């Protein structure tokens, strides 16, 4: 009986080992803080990023735009969004004027006189109201790196979107090539290249990035109205990105199988 028990034990171990070898590798879960932590703090500000790290995210997701004086700053729009902005004179920006407040036509010193943390946000009632400005990417990285070191946190990762589209070239932003060069310049100067992913809906910026800086991770973003097949989307991009990031409504069994 003992002999058979040992045989059963060996068979069970062998089966378990085979299952482990055949199992798909499970990667660590990447918890990203969208625009820092938009629901709790003013979006794309240093306080939002530090709060996200405090809450345990592993990646800070943010958006980058370019100013008139070639600074890379955090902002979801290239203009001052009326939902979040207070002008230097204390008046709120209204929707009718927001697109005229074009940060690509403003130096950073002027941009920093606008507050984006004090106006109540109707869609995020739990968002804490504090004075805040749109920071440069360099200053945000410094703040995040220092916070992690001071609080003995693991080095944070960054997922940065290039806010760029064909229709607004040279109106709200420079060319894709110049945009990428300015962005990569900041990333390299801060020595965080291996912890950065650059994402975009604009394939031109990703194509240039991949050609010039192939070691930097890329994520292609897919809009919900993009009905092209996965194969056609990757063919249009011209290379296999690190991450394929479609709108959730597009995700089904067929798409998952195609990705695998």
PDB file of C-alpha atoms in Angstrom:
ATOM      1  CA  UNK A   1       0.000   0.000   0.000  1.00  0.00           C
ATOM      2  CA  UNK A   2       2.886   2.335   0.824  1.00  0.00           C
ATOM      3  CA  UNK A   3       4.422   1.628  -2.593  1.00  0.00           C
ATOM      4  CA  UNK A   4       1.206   2.629  -4.374  1.00  0.00           C
ATOM      5  CA  UNK A   5       0.868   5.746  -2.225  1.00  0.00           C
ATOM      6  CA  UNK A   6       4.303   6.910  -3.336  1.00  0.00           C
ATOM      7  CA  UNK A   7       3.392   6.182  -6.950  1.00  0.00           C
ATOM      8  CA  UNK A   8       0.228   8.291  -6.622  1.00  0.00           C
ATOM      9  CA  UNK A   9       2.244  11.102  -5.027  1.00  0.00           C
ATOM     10  CA  UNK A  10       4.774  11.086  -7.881  1.00  0.00           C
ATOM     11  CA  UNK A  11       2.009  11.099 -10.496  1.00  0.00           C
ATOM     12  CA  UNK A  12       0.303  14.053  -8.820  1.00  0.00           C
ATOM     13  CA  UNK A  13       3.563  16.010  -8.729  1.00  0.00           C
ATOM     14  CA  UNK A  14       4.190  15.191 -12.386  1.00  0.00           C
ATOM     15  CA  UNK A  15       0.695  16.342 -13.374  1.00  0.00           C
ATOM     16  CA  UNK A  16       1.073  19.555 -11.402  1.00  0.00           C
ATOM     17  CA  UNK A  17       4.440  20.254 -13.024  1.00  0.00           C
ATOM     18  CA  UNK A  18       2.976  19.688 -16.492  1.00  0.00           C
ATOM     19  CA  UNK A  19       0.082  22.031 -15.734  1.00  0.00           C
ATOM     20  CA  UNK A  20       2.507  24.728 -14.596  1.00  0.00           C
ATOM     21  CA  UNK A  21       4.608  24.359 -17.731  1.00  0.00           C
ATOM     22  CA  UNK A  22       1.544  24.586 -19.971  1.00  0.00           C
ATOM     23  CA  UNK A  23      -0.064  27.469 -18.104  1.00  0.00           C
ATOM     24  CA  UNK A  24       0.091  30.936 -19.593  1.00  0.00           C
ATOM     25  CA  UNK A  25       2.547  33.209 -17.810  1.00  0.00           C
ATOM     26  CA  UNK A  26       0.704  35.492 -15.418  1.00  0.00           C
ATOM     27  CA  UNK A  27       2.196  38.984 -15.365  1.00  0.00           C
ATOM     28  CA  UNK A  28       2.013  41.281 -12.336  1.00  0.00           C
ATOM     29  CA  UNK A  29      -1.107  43.456 -12.308  1.00  0.00           C
ATOM     30  CA  UNK A  30      -0.318  47.032 -13.339  1.00  0.00           C
ATOM     31  CA  UNK A  31      -2.508  49.487 -11.441  1.00  0.00           C
ATOM     32  CA  UNK A  32      -2.520  52.826 -13.262  1.00  0.00           C
ATOM     33  CA  UNK A  33      -3.571  56.170 -11.833  1.00  0.00           C
ATOM     34  CA  UNK A  34      -5.593  57.911 -14.568  1.00  0.00           C
ATOM     35  CA  UNK A  35      -4.419  61.530 -14.807  1.00  0.00           C
ATOM     36  CA  UNK A  36      -3.006  60.829 -11.358  1.00  0.00           C
ATOM     37  CA  UNK A  37      -6.198  60.158  -9.438  1.00  0.00           C
ATOM     38  CA  UNK A  38      -8.801  62.287 -11.152  1.00  0.00           C
ATOM     39  CA  UNK A  39     -11.677  61.243  -8.932  1.00  0.00           C
ATOM     40  CA  UNK A  40      -9.955  62.460  -5.770  1.00  0.00           C
ATOM     41  CA  UNK A  41      -7.529  65.224  -6.787  1.00  0.00           C
ATOM     42  CA  UNK A  42      -7.264  67.803  -9.604  1.00  0.00           C
ATOM     43  CA  UNK A  43      -6.303  65.925 -12.753  1.00  0.00           C
ATOM     44  CA  UNK A  44      -2.782  65.967 -14.168  1.00  0.00           C
ATOM     45  CA  UNK A  45      -1.328  67.906 -11.256  1.00  0.00           C
ATOM     46  CA  UNK A  46       1.523  67.009  -8.934  1.00  0.00           C
ATOM     47  CA  UNK A  47      -0.829  66.531  -5.937  1.00  0.00           C
ATOM     48  CA  UNK A  48      -2.848  64.039  -8.023  1.00  0.00           C
ATOM     49  CA  UNK A  49       0.269  62.071  -8.917  1.00  0.00           C
ATOM     50  CA  UNK A  50       1.551  61.916  -5.345  1.00  0.00           C
ATOM     51  CA  UNK A  51      -1.870  60.863  -4.057  1.00  0.00           C
ATOM     52  CA  UNK A  52      -1.962  58.081  -6.634  1.00  0.00           C
ATOM     53  CA  UNK A  53       1.417  56.795  -5.455  1.00  0.00           C
ATOM     54  CA  UNK A  54       0.205  56.986  -1.848  1.00  0.00           C
ATOM     55  CA  UNK A  55      -2.799  54.840  -2.815  1.00  0.00           C
ATOM     56  CA  UNK A  56      -0.530  52.179  -4.274  1.00  0.00           C
ATOM     57  CA  UNK A  57      -0.583  52.584  -8.056  1.00  0.00           C
ATOM     58  CA  UNK A  58       2.328  51.132  -9.985  1.00  0.00           C
ATOM     59  CA  UNK A  59       2.056  53.452 -13.006  1.00  0.00           C
ATOM     60  CA  UNK A  60       1.189  57.138 -13.331  1.00  0.00           C
ATOM     61  CA  UNK A  61      -0.920  57.716 -16.449  1.00  0.00           C
ATOM     62  CA  UNK A  62      -0.831  61.246 -17.805  1.00  0.00           C
ATOM     63  CA  UNK A  63      -1.109  63.416 -20.921  1.00  0.00           C
ATOM     64  CA  UNK A  64       1.527  65.653 -22.476  1.00  0.00           C
ATOM     65  CA  UNK A  65       1.260  68.818 -24.552  1.00  0.00           C
ATOM     66  CA  UNK A  66       3.810  71.369 -25.781  1.00  0.00           C
ATOM     67  CA  UNK A  67       3.907  75.086 -24.945  1.00  0.00           C
ATOM     68  CA  UNK A  68       5.040  77.992 -27.116  1.00  0.00           C
ATOM     69  CA  UNK A  69       8.447  77.986 -25.403  1.00  0.00           C
ATOM     70  CA  UNK A  70       8.861  74.227 -26.008  1.00  0.00           C
ATOM     71  CA  UNK A  71       8.061  73.049 -22.499  1.00  0.00           C
ATOM     72  CA  UNK A  72       6.440  69.614 -22.088  1.00  0.00           C
ATOM     73  CA  UNK A  73       3.575  69.991 -19.618  1.00  0.00           C
ATOM     74  CA  UNK A  74       0.753  67.836 -18.281  1.00  0.00           C
ATOM     75  CA  UNK A  75      -2.673  68.512 -19.776  1.00  0.00           C
ATOM     76  CA  UNK A  76      -5.432  66.458 -21.361  1.00  0.00           C
ATOM     77  CA  UNK A  77      -6.333  69.303 -23.710  1.00  0.00           C
ATOM     78  CA  UNK A  78      -4.020  71.769 -25.478  1.00  0.00           C
ATOM     79  CA  UNK A  79      -6.303  74.561 -24.224  1.00  0.00           C
ATOM     80  CA  UNK A  80      -7.672  75.492 -20.803  1.00  0.00           C
ATOM     81  CA  UNK A  81     -10.701  73.274 -20.166  1.00  0.00           C
ATOM     82  CA  UNK A  82     -13.632  75.259 -18.771  1.00  0.00           C
ATOM     83  CA  UNK A  83     -14.530  72.452 -16.354  1.00  0.00           C
ATOM     84  CA  UNK A  84     -11.391  72.935 -14.285  1.00  0.00           C
ATOM     85  CA  UNK A  85      -9.874  76.361 -14.950  1.00  0.00           C
ATOM     86  CA  UNK A  86      -9.832  79.647 -13.070  1.00  0.00           C
ATOM     87  CA  UNK A  87      -8.237  82.631 -14.820  1.00  0.00           C
ATOM     88  CA  UNK A  88      -5.569  84.806 -13.157  1.00  0.00           C
ATOM     89  CA  UNK A  89      -8.236  87.435 -12.361  1.00  0.00           C
ATOM     90  CA  UNK A  90     -10.266  84.871 -10.399  1.00  0.00           C
ATOM     91  CA  UNK A  91     -12.981  84.375 -13.030  1.00  0.00           C
ATOM     92  CA  UNK A  92     -13.849  80.888 -14.269  1.00  0.00           C
ATOM     93  CA  UNK A  93     -13.097  79.992 -17.869  1.00  0.00           C
ATOM     94  CA  UNK A  94     -16.353  79.448 -19.775  1.00  0.00           C
ATOM     95  CA  UNK A  95     -16.855  76.909 -22.539  1.00  0.00           C
ATOM     96  CA  UNK A  96     -17.207  79.522 -25.274  1.00  0.00           C
ATOM     97  CA  UNK A  97     -13.681  80.824 -24.679  1.00  0.00           C
ATOM     98  CA  UNK A  98     -11.728  77.695 -23.749  1.00  0.00           C
ATOM     99  CA  UNK A  99     -10.371  76.775 -27.188  1.00  0.00           C
ATOM    100  CA  UNK A 100      -9.024  80.283 -27.615  1.00  0.00           C
ATOM    101  CA  UNK A 101      -6.837  79.773 -24.559  1.00  0.00           C
ATOM    102  CA  UNK A 102      -4.363  77.788 -26.646  1.00  0.00           C
ATOM    103  CA  UNK A 103      -1.347  76.718 -24.589  1.00  0.00           C
ATOM    104  CA  UNK A 104       0.709  76.061 -27.736  1.00  0.00           C
ATOM    105  CA  UNK A 105       0.544  79.840 -28.201  1.00  0.00           C
ATOM    106  CA  UNK A 106       1.432  80.615 -24.559  1.00  0.00           C
ATOM    107  CA  UNK A 107       4.730  80.503 -22.686  1.00  0.00           C
ATOM    108  CA  UNK A 108       4.810  78.339 -19.585  1.00  0.00           C
ATOM    109  CA  UNK A 109       5.213  81.325 -17.263  1.00  0.00           C
ATOM    110  CA  UNK A 110       1.821  82.592 -18.449  1.00  0.00           C
ATOM    111  CA  UNK A 111       0.219  79.138 -18.256  1.00  0.00           C
ATOM    112  CA  UNK A 112       1.313  78.825 -14.624  1.00  0.00           C
ATOM    113  CA  UNK A 113      -0.845  81.830 -13.688  1.00  0.00           C
ATOM    114  CA  UNK A 114      -4.023  79.804 -14.362  1.00  0.00           C
ATOM    115  CA  UNK A 115      -5.408  77.623 -11.565  1.00  0.00           C
ATOM    116  CA  UNK A 116      -6.756  74.140 -12.365  1.00  0.00           C
ATOM    117  CA  UNK A 117      -7.480  72.880  -8.873  1.00  0.00           C
ATOM    118  CA  UNK A 118     -10.022  75.143  -7.203  1.00  0.00           C
ATOM    119  CA  UNK A 119     -13.084  75.022  -9.463  1.00  0.00           C
ATOM    120  CA  UNK A 120     -15.704  72.453  -8.420  1.00  0.00           C
ATOM    121  CA  UNK A 121     -15.900  69.589 -10.911  1.00  0.00           C
ATOM    122  CA  UNK A 122     -19.501  68.501 -11.455  1.00  0.00           C
ATOM    123  CA  UNK A 123     -18.518  65.017 -12.634  1.00  0.00           C
ATOM    124  CA  UNK A 124     -16.150  64.380  -9.725  1.00  0.00           C
ATOM    125  CA  UNK A 125     -17.850  65.643  -6.562  1.00  0.00           C
ATOM    126  CA  UNK A 126     -15.322  63.888  -4.282  1.00  0.00           C
ATOM    127  CA  UNK A 127     -12.382  65.656  -5.886  1.00  0.00           C
ATOM    128  CA  UNK A 128     -10.446  67.657  -3.288  1.00  0.00           C
ATOM    129  CA  UNK A 129     -10.200  71.352  -4.085  1.00  0.00           C
ATOM    130  CA  UNK A 130      -6.704  72.799  -3.729  1.00  0.00           C
ATOM    131  CA  UNK A 131      -4.709  75.473  -5.581  1.00  0.00           C
ATOM    132  CA  UNK A 132      -2.899  73.740  -8.446  1.00  0.00           C
ATOM    133  CA  UNK A 133      -1.248  74.527 -11.757  1.00  0.00           C
ATOM    134  CA  UNK A 134      -0.402  72.504 -14.835  1.00  0.00           C
ATOM    135  CA  UNK A 135       3.126  71.265 -14.069  1.00  0.00           C
ATOM    136  CA  UNK A 136       5.963  70.613 -16.440  1.00  0.00           C
ATOM    137  CA  UNK A 137       6.633  66.942 -17.047  1.00  0.00           C
ATOM    138  CA  UNK A 138      10.121  67.421 -15.622  1.00  0.00           C
ATOM    139  CA  UNK A 139       8.804  68.849 -12.349  1.00  0.00           C
ATOM    140  CA  UNK A 140       6.215  66.094 -12.020  1.00  0.00           C
ATOM    141  CA  UNK A 141       8.844  63.392 -12.510  1.00  0.00           C
ATOM    142  CA  UNK A 142      11.104  65.021  -9.918  1.00  0.00           C
ATOM    143  CA  UNK A 143       8.243  65.160  -7.413  1.00  0.00           C
ATOM    144  CA  UNK A 144       7.216  61.538  -8.033  1.00  0.00           C
ATOM    145  CA  UNK A 145      10.775  60.192  -7.847  1.00  0.00           C
ATOM    146  CA  UNK A 146      11.493  62.112  -4.638  1.00  0.00           C
ATOM    147  CA  UNK A 147       8.232  60.914  -3.065  1.00  0.00           C
ATOM    148  CA  UNK A 148       9.057  57.286  -3.832  1.00  0.00           C
ATOM    149  CA  UNK A 149      12.568  57.589  -2.389  1.00  0.00           C
ATOM    150  CA  UNK A 150      11.449  59.456   0.729  1.00  0.00           C
ATOM    151  CA  UNK A 151       8.647  56.987   1.426  1.00  0.00           C
ATOM    152  CA  UNK A 152      10.655  53.895   0.433  1.00  0.00           C
ATOM    153  CA  UNK A 153       8.311  53.022  -2.423  1.00  0.00           C
ATOM    154  CA  UNK A 154       9.228  50.947  -5.445  1.00  0.00           C
ATOM    155  CA  UNK A 155      10.214  53.079  -8.451  1.00  0.00           C
ATOM    156  CA  UNK A 156       7.072  54.284 -10.195  1.00  0.00           C
ATOM    157  CA  UNK A 157       6.371  53.734 -13.896  1.00  0.00           C
ATOM    158  CA  UNK A 158       4.981  56.335 -16.289  1.00  0.00           C
ATOM    159  CA  UNK A 159       2.445  56.024 -19.119  1.00  0.00           C
ATOM    160  CA  UNK A 160       2.463  59.262 -21.121  1.00  0.00           C
ATOM    161  CA  UNK A 161       0.066  60.074 -23.952  1.00  0.00           C
ATOM    162  CA  UNK A 162       1.030  62.378 -26.797  1.00  0.00           C
ATOM    163  CA  UNK A 163      -1.976  64.671 -27.256  1.00  0.00           C
ATOM    164  CA  UNK A 164      -1.723  65.154 -30.975  1.00  0.00           C
ATOM    165  CA  UNK A 165      -3.865  64.713 -34.086  1.00  0.00           C
ATOM    166  CA  UNK A 166      -3.498  65.461 -37.784  1.00  0.00           C
ATOM    167  CA  UNK A 167      -6.238  68.095 -37.849  1.00  0.00           C
ATOM    168  CA  UNK A 168      -4.494  70.336 -35.318  1.00  0.00           C
ATOM    169  CA  UNK A 169      -0.867  70.079 -36.451  1.00  0.00           C
ATOM    170  CA  UNK A 170       0.914  73.432 -35.921  1.00  0.00           C
ATOM    171  CA  UNK A 171      -2.254  74.873 -34.371  1.00  0.00           C
ATOM    172  CA  UNK A 172      -2.375  73.171 -30.973  1.00  0.00           C
ATOM    173  CA  UNK A 173       0.932  71.293 -31.147  1.00  0.00           C
ATOM    174  CA  UNK A 174       4.119  70.910 -33.207  1.00  0.00           C
ATOM    175  CA  UNK A 175       4.812  68.160 -35.724  1.00  0.00           C
ATOM    176  CA  UNK A 176       4.863  64.569 -34.438  1.00  0.00           C
ATOM    177  CA  UNK A 177       8.632  64.475 -34.843  1.00  0.00           C
ATOM    178  CA  UNK A 178       9.258  67.616 -32.788  1.00  0.00           C
ATOM    179  CA  UNK A 179       6.702  66.565 -30.187  1.00  0.00           C
ATOM    180  CA  UNK A 180       8.418  63.198 -29.690  1.00  0.00           C
ATOM    181  CA  UNK A 181      11.901  64.732 -29.546  1.00  0.00           C
ATOM    182  CA  UNK A 182      10.846  67.197 -26.839  1.00  0.00           C
ATOM    183  CA  UNK A 183       9.103  64.458 -24.860  1.00  0.00           C
ATOM    184  CA  UNK A 184      11.961  61.970 -25.115  1.00  0.00           C
ATOM    185  CA  UNK A 185      14.422  64.710 -24.188  1.00  0.00           C
ATOM    186  CA  UNK A 186      12.722  65.104 -20.809  1.00  0.00           C
ATOM    187  CA  UNK A 187      12.445  61.345 -20.259  1.00  0.00           C
ATOM    188  CA  UNK A 188      16.115  60.760 -21.025  1.00  0.00           C
ATOM    189  CA  UNK A 189      17.270  63.687 -18.905  1.00  0.00           C
ATOM    190  CA  UNK A 190      15.462  62.172 -15.911  1.00  0.00           C
ATOM    191  CA  UNK A 191      16.953  58.713 -16.561  1.00  0.00           C
ATOM    192  CA  UNK A 192      13.607  56.913 -16.434  1.00  0.00           C
ATOM    193  CA  UNK A 193      13.486  55.597 -20.010  1.00  0.00           C
ATOM    194  CA  UNK A 194      13.150  51.940 -18.997  1.00  0.00           C
ATOM    195  CA  UNK A 195      10.090  52.785 -16.859  1.00  0.00           C
ATOM    196  CA  UNK A 196       8.198  54.762 -19.492  1.00  0.00           C
ATOM    197  CA  UNK A 197       5.511  53.809 -21.998  1.00  0.00           C
ATOM    198  CA  UNK A 198       4.417  56.348 -24.594  1.00  0.00           C
ATOM    199  CA  UNK A 199       0.843  55.900 -25.767  1.00  0.00           C
ATOM    200  CA  UNK A 200      -1.154  57.645 -28.470  1.00  0.00           C
ATOM    201  CA  UNK A 201      -4.154  57.532 -30.758  1.00  0.00           C
ATOM    202  CA  UNK A 202      -1.889  59.255 -33.299  1.00  0.00           C
ATOM    203  CA  UNK A 203       0.126  56.550 -35.032  1.00  0.00           C
ATOM    204  CA  UNK A 204       2.542  59.079 -36.568  1.00  0.00           C
ATOM    205  CA  UNK A 205       4.113  59.886 -33.215  1.00  0.00           C
ATOM    206  CA  UNK A 206       4.384  56.178 -32.362  1.00  0.00           C
ATOM    207  CA  UNK A 207       5.923  55.375 -35.746  1.00  0.00           C
ATOM    208  CA  UNK A 208       8.557  58.073 -35.346  1.00  0.00           C
ATOM    209  CA  UNK A 209       9.246  57.041 -31.762  1.00  0.00           C
ATOM    210  CA  UNK A 210       9.681  53.373 -32.720  1.00  0.00           C
ATOM    211  CA  UNK A 211      12.005  54.244 -35.602  1.00  0.00           C
ATOM    212  CA  UNK A 212      14.179  56.688 -33.630  1.00  0.00           C
ATOM    213  CA  UNK A 213      13.955  55.200 -30.119  1.00  0.00           C
ATOM    214  CA  UNK A 214      12.992  51.521 -30.528  1.00  0.00           C
ATOM    215  CA  UNK A 215      13.836  50.658 -26.912  1.00  0.00           C
ATOM    216  CA  UNK A 216      11.041  52.872 -25.541  1.00  0.00           C
ATOM    217  CA  UNK A 217       7.812  50.976 -24.911  1.00  0.00           C
ATOM    218  CA  UNK A 218       4.776  51.969 -26.975  1.00  0.00           C
ATOM    219  CA  UNK A 219       1.012  51.619 -26.605  1.00  0.00           C
ATOM    220  CA  UNK A 220      -1.363  52.168 -29.506  1.00  0.00           C
ATOM    221  CA  UNK A 221      -4.760  53.488 -28.414  1.00  0.00           C
ATOM    222  CA  UNK A 222      -7.836  52.461 -30.416  1.00  0.00           C
ATOM    223  CA  UNK A 223     -11.006  54.574 -30.470  1.00  0.00           C
ATOM    224  CA  UNK A 224     -14.403  52.931 -30.003  1.00  0.00           C
ATOM    225  CA  UNK A 225     -15.435  53.941 -33.537  1.00  0.00           C
ATOM    226  CA  UNK A 226     -12.403  52.308 -35.175  1.00  0.00           C
ATOM    227  CA  UNK A 227     -13.950  49.213 -36.754  1.00  0.00           C
ATOM    228  CA  UNK A 228     -10.869  48.024 -38.638  1.00  0.00           C
ATOM    229  CA  UNK A 229      -9.645  44.555 -37.803  1.00  0.00           C
ATOM    230  CA  UNK A 230      -6.808  44.038 -35.354  1.00  0.00           C
ATOM    231  CA  UNK A 231      -4.597  42.871 -38.230  1.00  0.00           C
ATOM    232  CA  UNK A 232      -5.339  45.971 -40.308  1.00  0.00           C
ATOM    233  CA  UNK A 233      -4.686  48.267 -37.351  1.00  0.00           C
ATOM    234  CA  UNK A 234      -1.280  46.720 -36.699  1.00  0.00           C
ATOM    235  CA  UNK A 235      -0.446  46.790 -40.416  1.00  0.00           C
ATOM    236  CA  UNK A 236      -1.309  50.507 -40.535  1.00  0.00           C
ATOM    237  CA  UNK A 237       0.948  51.131 -37.552  1.00  0.00           C
ATOM    238  CA  UNK A 238       3.781  49.276 -39.259  1.00  0.00           C
ATOM    239  CA  UNK A 239       5.222  47.510 -36.221  1.00  0.00           C
ATOM    240  CA  UNK A 240       4.094  45.505 -33.223  1.00  0.00           C
ATOM    241  CA  UNK A 241       3.634  47.844 -30.246  1.00  0.00           C
ATOM    242  CA  UNK A 242       4.454  46.842 -26.700  1.00  0.00           C
ATOM    243  CA  UNK A 243       0.793  47.286 -25.770  1.00  0.00           C
ATOM    244  CA  UNK A 244      -2.412  47.171 -27.817  1.00  0.00           C
ATOM    245  CA  UNK A 245      -4.976  49.306 -25.976  1.00  0.00           C
ATOM    246  CA  UNK A 246      -8.474  49.266 -27.512  1.00  0.00           C
ATOM    247  CA  UNK A 247     -11.613  50.880 -26.130  1.00  0.00           C
ATOM    248  CA  UNK A 248     -13.227  48.345 -23.805  1.00  0.00           C
ATOM    249  CA  UNK A 249     -16.338  48.078 -26.006  1.00  0.00           C
ATOM    250  CA  UNK A 250     -14.223  46.539 -28.778  1.00  0.00           C
ATOM    251  CA  UNK A 251     -12.893  43.710 -26.643  1.00  0.00           C
ATOM    252  CA  UNK A 252     -14.436  40.323 -27.392  1.00  0.00           C
ATOM    253  CA  UNK A 253     -13.306  36.719 -27.747  1.00  0.00           C
ATOM    254  CA  UNK A 254     -12.271  37.167 -31.379  1.00  0.00           C
ATOM    255  CA  UNK A 255     -10.068  40.174 -30.594  1.00  0.00           C
ATOM    256  CA  UNK A 256      -8.392  38.402 -27.689  1.00  0.00           C
ATOM    257  CA  UNK A 257      -7.676  35.377 -29.890  1.00  0.00           C
ATOM    258  CA  UNK A 258      -6.221  37.646 -32.591  1.00  0.00           C
ATOM    259  CA  UNK A 259      -3.921  39.306 -30.061  1.00  0.00           C
ATOM    260  CA  UNK A 260      -2.655  35.940 -28.844  1.00  0.00           C
TER     261      UNK A 260
END
